[in-house]
Structure formats: C-alpha cells, structure tokens
mmCIF file of C-alpha atoms in Angstrom:
data_model
loop_
_atom_site.group_PDB
_atom_site.id
_atom_site.type_symbol
_atom_site.label_atom_id
_atom_site.label_comp_id
_atom_site.label_asym_id
_atom_site.label_seq_id
_atom_site.Cartn_x
_atom_site.Cartn_y
_atom_site.Cartn_z
ATOM 1 C CA MET A 12 -6.951 12.926 30.774
ATOM 2 C CA ALA A 13 -3.876 12.232 33.349
ATOM 3 C CA ILE A 14 -1.394 13.638 30.811
ATOM 4 C CA ASN A 15 -3.518 16.791 30.616
ATOM 5 C CA ARG A 16 -3.911 17.460 34.299
ATOM 6 C CA LEU A 17 -0.461 16.906 34.306
ATOM 7 C CA ALA A 18 0.422 19.166 31.895
ATOM 8 C CA ASN A 19 -2.213 21.506 33.244
ATOM 9 C CA ALA A 20 -0.579 21.210 36.593
ATOM 10 C CA LEU A 21 3.146 21.525 35.427
ATOM 11 C CA ARG A 22 1.893 24.963 33.593
ATOM 12 C CA THR A 23 0.506 26.405 37.284
ATOM 13 C CA LEU A 24 3.964 25.504 38.847
ATOM 14 C CA GLY A 25 5.439 27.348 36.317
ATOM 15 C CA VAL A 26 3.424 30.207 36.885
ATOM 16 C CA LEU A 27 3.816 30.206 40.773
ATOM 17 C CA THR A 28 7.308 30.130 41.073
ATOM 18 C CA GLY A 29 7.497 33.157 38.536
ATOM 19 C CA SER A 30 9.295 30.995 35.589
ATOM 20 C CA LEU A 31 7.794 31.732 32.237
ATOM 21 C CA ALA A 32 4.720 33.220 31.897
ATOM 22 C CA ALA A 33 1.143 32.103 31.009
ATOM 23 C CA ASN A 34 0.414 31.202 27.666
ATOM 24 C CA THR A 35 -1.154 34.347 26.498
ATOM 25 C CA ALA A 36 1.710 36.381 27.561
ATOM 26 C CA PHE A 37 3.853 33.975 24.930
ATOM 27 C CA ALA A 38 1.077 33.855 22.007
ATOM 28 C CA GLY A 39 3.977 35.731 19.743
ATOM 29 C CA TRP A 40 6.426 32.686 20.733
ATOM 30 C CA GLY A 41 3.834 30.332 19.647
ATOM 31 C CA GLU A 42 5.538 29.921 16.164
ATOM 32 C CA LEU A 43 8.742 28.729 17.900
ATOM 33 C CA ASN A 44 7.166 26.059 19.351
ATOM 34 C CA MET A 45 6.131 22.534 18.080
ATOM 35 C CA THR A 46 2.526 22.325 16.381
ATOM 36 C CA ARG A 47 0.035 20.717 18.346
ATOM 37 C CA GLY A 48 -1.036 18.951 14.838
ATOM 38 C CA VAL A 49 -4.573 18.073 13.481
ATOM 39 C CA THR A 50 -4.732 14.143 14.621
ATOM 40 C CA PRO A 51 -4.768 12.742 17.973
ATOM 41 C CA ILE A 52 -1.255 11.214 17.545
ATOM 42 C CA SER A 53 0.325 14.668 16.993
ATOM 43 C CA GLN A 54 -1.710 16.170 19.812
ATOM 44 C CA GLN A 55 -1.037 13.726 22.242
ATOM 45 C CA GLN A 56 2.986 14.271 21.146
ATOM 46 C CA TYR A 57 2.132 17.944 21.948
ATOM 47 C CA ASP A 58 1.076 17.022 25.037
ATOM 48 C CA LEU A 59 4.318 14.660 26.007
ATOM 49 C CA HIS A 60 6.337 17.759 24.945
ATOM 50 C CA MET A 61 4.890 20.354 27.015
ATOM 51 C CA ILE A 62 4.839 17.894 30.076
ATOM 52 C CA VAL A 63 8.802 17.549 29.436
ATOM 53 C CA PHE A 64 8.982 21.144 29.002
ATOM 54 C CA TRP A 65 7.408 22.445 32.007
ATOM 55 C CA ILE A 66 9.283 19.834 34.073
ATOM 56 C CA CYS A 67 12.469 21.425 32.838
ATOM 57 C CA VAL A 68 11.182 24.523 33.406
ATOM 58 C CA ALA A 69 10.549 23.994 37.115
ATOM 59 C CA ILE A 70 13.831 21.864 37.525
ATOM 60 C CA GLY A 71 15.077 25.095 36.195
ATOM 61 C CA VAL A 72 13.585 27.168 38.418
ATOM 62 C CA VAL A 73 14.718 25.383 41.337
ATOM 63 C CA VAL A 74 18.174 24.865 40.330
ATOM 64 C CA PHE A 75 19.016 28.379 39.382
ATOM 65 C CA GLY A 76 16.890 30.016 42.377
ATOM 66 C CA ALA A 77 19.103 27.847 45.304
ATOM 67 C CA ILE A 78 22.005 28.966 43.289
ATOM 68 C CA VAL A 79 20.890 33.125 43.616
ATOM 69 C CA TYR A 80 19.760 32.609 46.924
ATOM 70 C CA SER A 81 22.931 30.981 48.009
ATOM 71 C CA VAL A 82 24.968 33.711 45.907
ATOM 72 C CA ILE A 83 23.420 36.438 47.617
ATOM 73 C CA ASN A 84 22.497 35.285 51.083
ATOM 74 C CA HIS A 85 25.607 32.474 51.875
ATOM 75 C CA ARG A 86 29.056 34.058 49.995
ATOM 76 C CA ARG A 87 31.588 34.291 51.806
ATOM 77 C CA SER A 88 31.848 38.306 52.358
ATOM 78 C CA GLN A 89 29.001 37.123 54.755
ATOM 79 C CA GLY A 90 30.583 34.765 56.776
ATOM 80 C CA ALA A 91 28.691 32.026 55.607
ATOM 81 C CA GLU A 92 30.333 28.596 55.950
ATOM 82 C CA ALA A 93 29.833 25.536 53.649
ATOM 83 C CA ALA A 94 27.018 23.205 55.089
ATOM 84 C CA GLN A 95 27.981 19.386 55.617
ATOM 85 C CA PHE A 96 26.060 16.884 54.002
ATOM 86 C CA HIS A 97 28.005 13.781 54.175
ATOM 87 C CA GLU A 98 26.238 10.734 55.116
ATOM 88 C CA ASN A 99 22.939 12.973 55.449
ATOM 89 C CA THR A 100 20.548 10.147 55.377
ATOM 90 C CA THR A 101 17.782 12.509 54.421
ATOM 91 C CA VAL A 102 19.468 14.375 51.349
ATOM 92 C CA GLU A 103 20.578 11.068 50.096
ATOM 93 C CA VAL A 104 17.343 10.040 50.090
ATOM 94 C CA LEU A 105 15.780 13.262 48.114
ATOM 95 C CA TRP A 106 18.548 12.878 45.519
ATOM 96 C CA THR A 107 17.193 9.530 45.126
ATOM 97 C CA VAL A 108 13.597 9.760 45.260
ATOM 98 C CA VAL A 109 13.097 13.514 43.476
ATOM 99 C CA PRO A 110 15.110 11.849 40.482
ATOM 100 C CA ILE A 111 12.704 8.695 40.512
ATOM 101 C CA VAL A 112 9.705 10.812 40.577
ATOM 102 C CA ILE A 113 10.707 13.100 37.585
ATOM 103 C CA LEU A 114 11.368 9.647 35.567
ATOM 104 C CA VAL A 115 8.159 8.317 36.334
ATOM 105 C CA ALA A 116 6.423 11.671 35.846
ATOM 106 C CA VAL A 117 8.185 11.368 31.678
ATOM 107 C CA ALA A 118 8.324 7.741 31.330
ATOM 108 C CA VAL A 119 4.466 7.154 31.842
ATOM 109 C CA PRO A 120 3.310 9.579 28.817
ATOM 110 C CA ALA A 121 6.421 8.628 26.935
ATOM 111 C CA THR A 122 5.282 5.074 26.493
ATOM 112 C CA SER A 123 1.579 5.565 26.572
ATOM 113 C CA THR A 124 2.621 8.194 23.279
ATOM 114 C CA LEU A 125 5.185 5.282 22.063
ATOM 115 C CA LEU A 126 2.553 2.927 21.660
ATOM 116 C CA SER A 127 -0.093 4.579 20.588
ATOM 117 C CA LEU A 128 2.462 6.131 17.847
ATOM 118 C CA GLU A 129 2.960 2.226 16.713
ATOM 119 C CA ASP A 130 -0.825 0.946 16.835
ATOM 120 C CA THR A 131 -1.576 0.919 13.029
ATOM 121 C CA SER A 132 -3.990 -2.035 13.381
ATOM 122 C CA ASP A 133 -7.223 -1.620 12.014
ATOM 123 C CA ALA A 134 -6.863 0.635 9.704
ATOM 124 C CA ASP A 135 -9.531 1.964 7.142
ATOM 125 C CA MET A 136 -7.097 2.293 4.034
ATOM 126 C CA THR A 137 -3.061 2.205 3.219
ATOM 127 C CA VAL A 138 -0.913 4.448 1.488
ATOM 128 C CA GLN A 139 2.610 2.808 0.273
ATOM 129 C CA ILE A 140 5.175 5.856 -0.043
ATOM 130 C CA THR A 141 8.152 5.642 -1.809
ATOM 131 C CA GLY A 142 10.972 7.966 -1.891
ATOM 132 C CA TYR A 143 13.011 8.763 -4.617
ATOM 133 C CA GLN A 144 15.565 11.496 -5.233
ATOM 134 C CA TRP A 145 13.924 13.857 -5.235
ATOM 135 C CA LYS A 146 9.997 12.804 -5.538
ATOM 136 C CA TRP A 147 7.599 11.028 -3.406
ATOM 137 C CA LYS A 148 5.164 8.277 -5.248
ATOM 138 C CA TYR A 149 1.769 7.625 -3.869
ATOM 139 C CA ASP A 150 0.350 4.613 -3.798
ATOM 140 C CA TYR A 151 -3.191 3.730 -2.613
ATOM 141 C CA LEU A 152 -3.388 -0.015 -2.027
ATOM 142 C CA GLY A 153 -6.267 -1.488 -3.137
ATOM 143 C CA GLU A 154 -7.541 1.772 -5.292
ATOM 144 C CA ASP A 155 -5.562 0.878 -8.170
ATOM 145 C CA LEU A 156 -4.051 4.538 -8.128
ATOM 146 C CA SER A 157 -0.797 5.788 -7.783
ATOM 147 C CA PHE A 158 0.890 8.957 -9.001
ATOM 148 C CA PHE A 159 4.647 10.733 -8.464
ATOM 149 C CA SER A 160 4.908 14.053 -6.563
ATOM 150 C CA ASN A 161 7.133 16.581 -7.449
ATOM 151 C CA LEU A 162 8.493 20.085 -6.575
ATOM 152 C CA SER A 163 5.939 22.964 -7.946
ATOM 153 C CA GLN A 164 7.356 24.444 -11.372
ATOM 154 C CA GLU A 165 6.748 27.705 -9.437
ATOM 155 C CA SER A 166 8.897 26.823 -6.906
ATOM 156 C CA ARG A 167 11.447 25.549 -9.492
ATOM 157 C CA ASP A 168 11.009 28.932 -11.135
ATOM 158 C CA GLY A 169 11.727 30.738 -7.652
ATOM 159 C CA ILE A 170 15.146 29.329 -7.289
ATOM 160 C CA LYS A 171 16.669 31.348 -10.247
ATOM 161 C CA ALA A 172 14.338 34.233 -10.103
ATOM 162 C CA ASP A 173 12.295 35.859 -6.977
ATOM 163 C CA PRO A 174 11.870 33.422 -4.109
ATOM 164 C CA TYR A 175 10.180 36.206 -2.083
ATOM 165 C CA ALA A 176 7.458 36.256 -5.286
ATOM 166 C CA VAL A 177 6.484 32.218 -4.824
ATOM 167 C CA GLU A 178 3.676 31.556 -2.335
ATOM 168 C CA ASN A 179 4.964 28.876 -0.386
ATOM 169 C CA TYR A 180 8.307 28.635 -1.619
ATOM 170 C CA LEU A 181 9.994 25.086 -1.835
ATOM 171 C CA LEU A 182 6.539 23.666 0.042
ATOM 172 C CA ASP A 183 4.484 23.104 -3.023
ATOM 173 C CA VAL A 184 4.167 20.272 -5.519
ATOM 174 C CA ASP A 185 2.268 19.395 -8.674
ATOM 175 C CA LYS A 186 0.279 16.162 -7.176
ATOM 176 C CA PRO A 187 -0.405 16.709 -3.798
ATOM 177 C CA LEU A 188 -1.459 13.247 -1.761
ATOM 178 C CA VAL A 189 -5.138 13.563 -0.938
ATOM 179 C CA LEU A 190 -6.825 11.651 1.665
ATOM 180 C CA PRO A 191 -10.291 11.393 3.891
ATOM 181 C CA ILE A 192 -10.580 13.138 7.159
ATOM 182 C CA LYS A 193 -12.376 10.883 9.914
ATOM 183 C CA LYS A 194 -10.415 7.717 8.486
ATOM 184 C CA LYS A 195 -7.410 5.752 9.734
ATOM 185 C CA VAL A 196 -5.039 6.102 7.375
ATOM 186 C CA ARG A 197 -1.756 3.388 7.381
ATOM 187 C CA PHE A 198 1.396 4.672 5.729
ATOM 188 C CA VAL A 199 3.519 1.770 4.793
ATOM 189 C CA MET A 200 7.279 3.604 3.754
ATOM 190 C CA THR A 201 10.167 2.547 1.803
ATOM 191 C CA SER A 202 12.869 3.736 -0.500
ATOM 192 C CA ALA A 203 13.702 3.208 -4.235
ATOM 193 C CA ASP A 204 17.447 4.797 -3.913
ATOM 194 C CA VAL A 205 18.762 6.587 -0.810
ATOM 195 C CA ILE A 206 17.081 6.840 3.204
ATOM 196 C CA HIS A 207 14.473 9.290 3.006
ATOM 197 C CA ALA A 208 12.071 10.871 5.735
ATOM 198 C CA TRP A 209 8.570 11.685 5.483
ATOM 199 C CA TRP A 210 7.608 13.960 7.999
ATOM 200 C CA VAL A 211 4.077 16.256 8.043
ATOM 201 C CA PRO A 212 4.343 17.962 11.605
ATOM 202 C CA ASP A 213 0.899 18.576 11.658
ATOM 203 C CA LEU A 214 -0.107 14.637 11.452
ATOM 204 C CA GLY A 215 2.579 13.590 13.903
ATOM 205 C CA VAL A 216 4.080 11.321 11.255
ATOM 206 C CA LYS A 217 8.085 11.322 10.761
ATOM 207 C CA GLN A 218 9.213 8.141 9.698
ATOM 208 C CA ASP A 219 12.382 6.904 7.558
ATOM 209 C CA THR A 220 11.887 5.548 4.149
ATOM 210 C CA ILE A 221 14.927 2.946 3.666
ATOM 211 C CA PRO A 222 16.011 1.234 0.932
ATOM 212 C CA GLY A 223 14.804 -2.568 1.241
ATOM 213 C CA PHE A 224 12.992 -2.103 4.229
ATOM 214 C CA ILE A 225 8.873 -1.236 5.161
ATOM 215 C CA ASN A 226 8.409 0.980 8.243
ATOM 216 C CA ASP A 227 4.965 2.473 8.678
ATOM 217 C CA SER A 228 3.087 5.096 10.622
ATOM 218 C CA TRP A 229 -0.849 6.411 10.548
ATOM 219 C CA ALA A 230 -3.116 9.025 10.850
ATOM 220 C CA TYR A 231 -6.532 9.970 11.424
ATOM 221 C CA ILE A 232 -6.731 13.348 10.185
ATOM 222 C CA GLU A 233 -9.697 15.342 11.961
ATOM 223 C CA GLU A 234 -9.868 18.521 9.987
ATOM 224 C CA PRO A 235 -9.677 19.689 6.335
ATOM 225 C CA GLY A 236 -6.945 21.172 5.346
ATOM 226 C CA VAL A 237 -3.673 21.595 3.609
ATOM 227 C CA TYR A 238 -0.711 20.203 5.894
ATOM 228 C CA ARG A 239 2.866 20.548 4.148
ATOM 229 C CA GLY A 240 5.807 18.656 5.088
ATOM 230 C CA GLN A 241 9.427 17.923 4.198
ATOM 231 C CA CYS A 242 11.770 14.969 3.705
ATOM 232 C CA ALA A 243 13.626 15.087 6.888
ATOM 233 C CA GLU A 244 16.434 13.247 6.279
ATOM 234 C CA LEU A 245 19.673 14.643 4.006
ATOM 235 C CA CYS A 246 19.185 12.585 1.128
ATOM 236 C CA GLY A 247 21.335 14.264 -1.541
ATOM 237 C CA LYS A 248 21.970 17.812 -3.663
ATOM 238 C CA ASP A 249 18.262 18.432 -3.767
ATOM 239 C CA HIS A 250 17.295 17.318 -0.953
ATOM 240 C CA GLY A 251 15.821 20.608 -0.024
ATOM 241 C CA PHE A 252 13.860 20.016 -3.216
ATOM 242 C CA MET A 253 11.220 17.311 -2.016
ATOM 243 C CA PRO A 254 8.220 19.000 -0.333
ATOM 244 C CA ILE A 255 5.454 16.811 0.958
ATOM 245 C CA VAL A 256 1.629 18.270 0.404
ATOM 246 C CA VAL A 257 -1.358 16.224 1.779
ATOM 247 C CA ILE A 258 -5.021 17.534 1.214
ATOM 248 C CA ALA A 259 -7.435 16.490 3.386
ATOM 249 C CA LYS A 260 -11.022 16.299 2.295
ATOM 250 C CA ALA A 261 -14.173 15.175 3.628
ATOM 251 C CA GLU A 262 -15.158 11.965 2.545
ATOM 252 C CA PRO A 263 -17.661 12.718 -0.652
ATOM 253 C CA GLU A 264 -14.959 15.188 -2.050
ATOM 254 C CA TYR A 265 -12.198 12.748 -1.444
ATOM 255 C CA ASN A 266 -14.338 9.752 -3.173
ATOM 256 C CA GLN A 267 -14.965 12.331 -6.278
ATOM 257 C CA TRP A 268 -11.291 13.191 -6.471
ATOM 258 C CA VAL A 269 -10.222 9.558 -6.455
ATOM 259 C CA ALA A 270 -12.920 8.948 -9.364
ATOM 260 C CA ASP A 271 -11.223 11.851 -11.245
ATOM 261 C CA GLN A 272 -7.486 10.210 -11.016
ATOM 262 C CA LYS A 273 -8.638 7.306 -12.170
ATOM 263 C CA ALA A 274 -10.722 9.013 -15.374
ATOM 264 C CA ALA A 275 -7.777 11.025 -15.983
ATOM 265 C CA ALA A 276 -5.384 7.471 -16.160
ATOM 266 C CA VAL A 277 -7.963 6.090 -18.191
ATOM 267 C CA ALA A 278 -7.583 9.069 -20.599
ATOM 268 C CA ALA A 279 -3.780 8.951 -20.183
ATOM 269 C CA ALA A 280 -3.719 5.337 -21.239
ATOM 270 C CA ALA A 281 -5.959 6.736 -24.324
ATOM 271 C CA SER A 282 -3.391 9.102 -25.236
ATOM 272 C CA ALA A 283 -0.693 6.797 -25.919
ATOM 273 C CA ASP A 284 -2.571 5.035 -28.902
ATOM 274 C CA ARG A 285 -3.015 8.623 -31.139
ATOM 275 C CA GLU A 286 -0.481 10.241 -32.565
ATOM 276 C CA TRP A 287 0.518 13.728 -31.137
ATOM 277 C CA THR A 288 1.832 16.266 -33.352
ATOM 278 C CA ARG A 289 5.575 17.834 -32.901
ATOM 279 C CA GLN A 290 3.679 21.454 -30.712
ATOM 280 C CA GLU A 291 1.972 19.267 -28.300
ATOM 281 C CA LEU A 292 5.384 16.864 -27.593
ATOM 282 C CA MET A 293 7.272 19.472 -27.349
ATOM 283 C CA ALA A 294 4.764 21.209 -24.616
ATOM 284 C CA LYS A 295 4.835 18.288 -22.846
ATOM 285 C CA GLY A 296 8.405 17.684 -23.004
ATOM 286 C CA GLU A 297 9.053 20.755 -21.521
ATOM 287 C CA GLU A 298 6.711 20.334 -18.761
ATOM 288 C CA VAL A 299 8.149 16.565 -18.304
ATOM 289 C CA TYR A 300 11.860 17.695 -18.611
ATOM 290 C CA ASN A 301 11.045 20.529 -15.917
ATOM 291 C CA SER A 302 9.645 18.516 -13.559
ATOM 292 C CA ALA A 303 11.650 15.059 -14.015
ATOM 293 C CA CYS A 304 14.745 15.983 -15.537
ATOM 294 C CA ALA A 305 15.794 19.856 -14.672
ATOM 295 C CA SER A 306 17.510 19.401 -11.415
ATOM 296 C CA CYS A 307 20.412 17.196 -12.759
ATOM 297 C CA HIS A 308 20.802 18.216 -16.443
ATOM 298 C CA GLN A 309 19.797 21.774 -15.165
ATOM 299 C CA ALA A 310 16.684 23.972 -17.140
ATOM 300 C CA ASN A 311 19.100 24.956 -19.798
ATOM 301 C CA GLY A 312 20.469 21.386 -21.119
ATOM 302 C CA GLN A 313 24.011 22.346 -19.459
ATOM 303 C CA GLY A 314 24.178 20.004 -17.056
ATOM 304 C CA ILE A 315 26.712 20.485 -14.171
ATOM 305 C CA PRO A 316 30.256 19.977 -15.230
ATOM 306 C CA GLY A 317 31.909 16.811 -13.500
ATOM 307 C CA VAL A 318 29.001 16.030 -11.544
ATOM 308 C CA PHE A 319 25.750 15.228 -14.169
ATOM 309 C CA PRO A 320 26.337 15.586 -18.442
ATOM 310 C CA GLY A 321 24.802 18.352 -20.223
ATOM 311 C CA MET A 322 22.023 17.519 -23.264
ATOM 312 C CA VAL A 323 23.349 20.165 -25.412
ATOM 313 C CA GLY A 324 25.815 18.491 -28.180
ATOM 314 C CA SER A 325 25.947 14.908 -26.336
ATOM 315 C CA ALA A 326 25.992 11.593 -28.360
ATOM 316 C CA ILE A 327 22.717 10.880 -25.954
ATOM 317 C CA THR A 328 20.581 13.593 -27.888
ATOM 318 C CA THR A 329 21.930 13.657 -30.708
ATOM 319 C CA GLY A 330 22.781 9.935 -31.507
ATOM 320 C CA PRO A 331 20.713 7.040 -32.480
ATOM 321 C CA VAL A 332 16.980 7.772 -30.756
ATOM 322 C CA GLU A 333 17.042 4.059 -29.578
ATOM 323 C CA ASP A 334 19.609 4.619 -27.488
ATOM 324 C CA HIS A 335 18.441 7.860 -26.054
ATOM 325 C CA ILE A 336 14.442 6.040 -25.298
ATOM 326 C CA ASP A 337 16.588 3.337 -23.777
ATOM 327 C CA ILE A 338 18.545 5.445 -21.009
ATOM 328 C CA VAL A 339 15.304 7.277 -20.412
ATOM 329 C CA VAL A 340 12.996 4.212 -20.021
ATOM 330 C CA ASN A 341 15.732 1.804 -18.254
ATOM 331 C CA GLY A 342 18.332 4.508 -16.632
ATOM 332 C CA LYS A 343 21.558 3.721 -16.492
ATOM 333 C CA PRO A 344 23.413 1.307 -13.622
ATOM 334 C CA GLY A 345 26.249 2.776 -11.547
ATOM 335 C CA THR A 346 25.091 6.190 -12.189
ATOM 336 C CA ALA A 347 22.403 8.859 -10.772
ATOM 337 C CA MET A 348 20.393 8.257 -13.730
ATOM 338 C CA GLN A 349 16.880 6.879 -12.779
ATOM 339 C CA ALA A 350 14.886 4.435 -14.968
ATOM 340 C CA PHE A 351 11.957 6.750 -15.750
ATOM 341 C CA GLY A 352 9.953 3.682 -17.594
ATOM 342 C CA GLU A 353 7.729 3.542 -13.738
ATOM 343 C CA GLN A 354 7.346 6.815 -13.251
ATOM 344 C CA LEU A 355 6.363 8.453 -16.571
ATOM 345 C CA THR A 356 3.784 7.568 -19.100
ATOM 346 C CA ALA A 357 4.506 6.325 -22.537
ATOM 347 C CA ALA A 358 2.991 9.994 -23.906
ATOM 348 C CA GLU A 359 5.356 11.734 -21.310
ATOM 349 C CA VAL A 360 9.024 9.717 -22.170
ATOM 350 C CA ALA A 361 7.573 9.893 -25.839
ATOM 351 C CA ALA A 362 7.632 13.935 -25.633
ATOM 352 C CA VAL A 363 10.464 14.221 -23.126
ATOM 353 C CA VAL A 364 12.497 12.606 -25.610
ATOM 354 C CA THR A 365 11.395 14.704 -28.426
ATOM 355 C CA TYR A 366 11.813 17.999 -26.486
ATOM 356 C CA GLU A 367 15.413 17.087 -25.260
ATOM 357 C CA ARG A 368 16.302 16.064 -29.237
ATOM 358 C CA ASN A 369 14.858 19.736 -30.368
ATOM 359 C CA ALA A 370 15.427 22.291 -27.855
ATOM 360 C CA TRP A 371 18.600 24.749 -26.648
ATOM 361 C CA GLY A 372 19.540 24.998 -30.091
ATOM 362 C CA ILE A 373 19.295 20.916 -30.715
ATOM 363 C CA ASP A 374 17.564 20.324 -33.743
ATOM 364 C CA THR A 375 17.593 16.593 -35.100
ATOM 365 C CA GLY A 376 13.842 16.846 -36.204
ATOM 366 C CA ASP A 377 12.898 13.490 -34.549
ATOM 367 C CA VAL A 378 9.272 13.408 -33.030
ATOM 368 C CA VAL A 379 9.311 10.571 -31.358
ATOM 369 C CA GLN A 380 5.103 8.963 -30.861
ATOM 370 C CA PRO A 381 3.969 7.244 -27.681
ATOM 371 C CA THR A 382 3.613 3.744 -29.575
ATOM 372 C CA ALA A 383 6.936 3.815 -30.278
ATOM 373 C CA ILE A 384 7.568 4.163 -26.507
ATOM 374 C CA ALA A 385 5.544 0.854 -25.850
ATOM 375 C CA ALA A 386 7.580 -1.515 -26.555
ATOM 376 C CA ASN A 387 10.824 -0.431 -24.709
ATOM 377 C CA LYS A 388 8.372 -0.418 -21.004
#
C-alpha cells in the first residue's frame, strides 16, 4: 500500500539522519504512542499518524541540524559573515516547493483516511448509541434488544476504598457492548441530555453524541477481544465515571449472546407480574440504587449539600409513595433528576423505591410491587 511504503521510507530517513532510532530500540515507548487498533480504519489512522510523525522528525532533524552546524562553523568568533539571500531565485523556489511537497505528502493519506472514516455504507448491522449522564444506552436496531451500560459496582466501591485493588478501575461496566467480528457495524450516535463523546481507541472511533443530532461512525473488528474506552467530552461532574467496554465475539458466540439477552428480557418482563418479597425488593433495590442513583445522592443517601438533595429525611422518601414513584419514573423537569421510566424495568423501579423508603434508618414499611409501577410507565 502506498501509505505503508511512504511510512517505511520516512522511518528509514529517520534512521539515516541519526534521529530517533528504530522502533525496536524504543519498544518501551510504544505505550506512549497511538494504538494501532484492531480495525482497518484504526490501522489507517495509525499509519497516517506515523507518516506525519516521521515528517516532523525529518523537519526537526534538518532544521536543528542546520542550526547546530551554523553555530559551530559560522559563529562570529570564526570570522564568519552573514550570507545574503535577498532575491535569490534558488532559495525562493526551494522554500515554495519543499512545503508544497510536504503538504501533499500529508494531504493524500489524510484525505484517504477521512473518506474511509465517513464511509458508513453497506453496514451489516446498526447500533444506536445514546449518551446519558453518566451512562450509555445501546439499541441494536432490528434486533429488539437494548440496555444501559453503567460503571461497574467494583469501580464504584473502589472510589472510597482502594482503587489499586480494583482491576480496570473506572474502565469497567456492568453491561458491555457486544459485537460480532468480521462484520461492518454502523454506529448512530445521539445524546439524551448534554454532549458526550463515544471513544474507543482500538476501534478507531471517536464521535460526539449531541442532543437533537445524529452522528455516525463504523467499525469492522478483526479480532475477538475486550476493548475499552471512555467518554471524551467533559459532560459533568461524573464525566470520568462513564467508561465504554466493547466485547468482540465470533459470530456463533455473538448469536448465542443475543439469544440469551432476549431470553433474559422475557424473564424480566415476566417478573413484573409476580409478587416480590420485601427481601428481594431490598436486595434488588440496593443494586439499582448504587448503579443509577448513588452518583448524585451518594451511597449513604446523604446527597451533596447544595447540589443534589439527600434521601434521608426527605419529603420524597417519607411522603406519599405515589409521589416517590412519579419522580423516579418521570423525573423532575428543570433539574438533574432524570426520568428513569425508560431506563429501568417495572421491577427495578419498584425495588429502588422500596429500598429508598426503608434504607439508611428510614423505615416507612412501604413495599412497592412491580405491578404498581406499570400504570405509571
């Protein structure tokens, strides 16, 4: 490929000019470099990056080499006199032609990469990605499958415990995005609240998610594996707590995963029709609270004074249960309180309301069943 040949030539130039040595000598520095990734577009971006890098290295070597040579051999103490280049045709041609050659050397592969990056046609499947404060929602269009992806409980626990004891601290989620390998996947991206950015370096995808707009990108993952990323837009106080995890599977494994998810969704829907025990609701409610509510109201229910209200002793958790259900399901306009009716199942809403009305010393004795939630969703 022309890009690779040019990159190799520039690497060779770097070696010949005594610049930064061959890649093997800098193996440990590889972690500082841009990742090559596991998709054709990420590898194309990497090649473009290296072309520009080696061009900069070559320019730096020539310019600083000329400066050092001049300082050593043409300083005043050597009796040197400044040369005059005014109206020198050769010099004027050189400083016009050389920059043009450099610009063309960069523009050709850059244009090719941009065109490839924007080509979302002929996709095998489409996933809609929606940013929320502070989580991601994934909708597999045409598959009747969707779910929210939150920061993992292990990372949440590590925030106030020992972060170093948590593997993949702040880089793990409760439900990763699962994709098949060897398939072109189109991503359509938007946001439900503020601007976020979905960024997974190994896939070569970094795209803003903007309320009211649809952006798109794509990936063709060549190798099974786990690929991590993060929101790349400063989207609020918990911006650092909305990681991205993509698991790429072979197609048979991916198809089995889809079947399992649909079966779980059917089971979750069926659970809304049965009566839950108080113990079940409290256990499920604590799980839901920690993943959906604790980032604002804190795990101890105290909230953040002046920013987010506490649960302990509030009119919501001790007042009419209908008002409590309503604010969880529909949110509170004009505040950061989101409408969780779309994000949580009826059983999850019933559980978290029950938990909030009977935790942290609050003891209303209220037990809310999933069937009571259905009418409010």
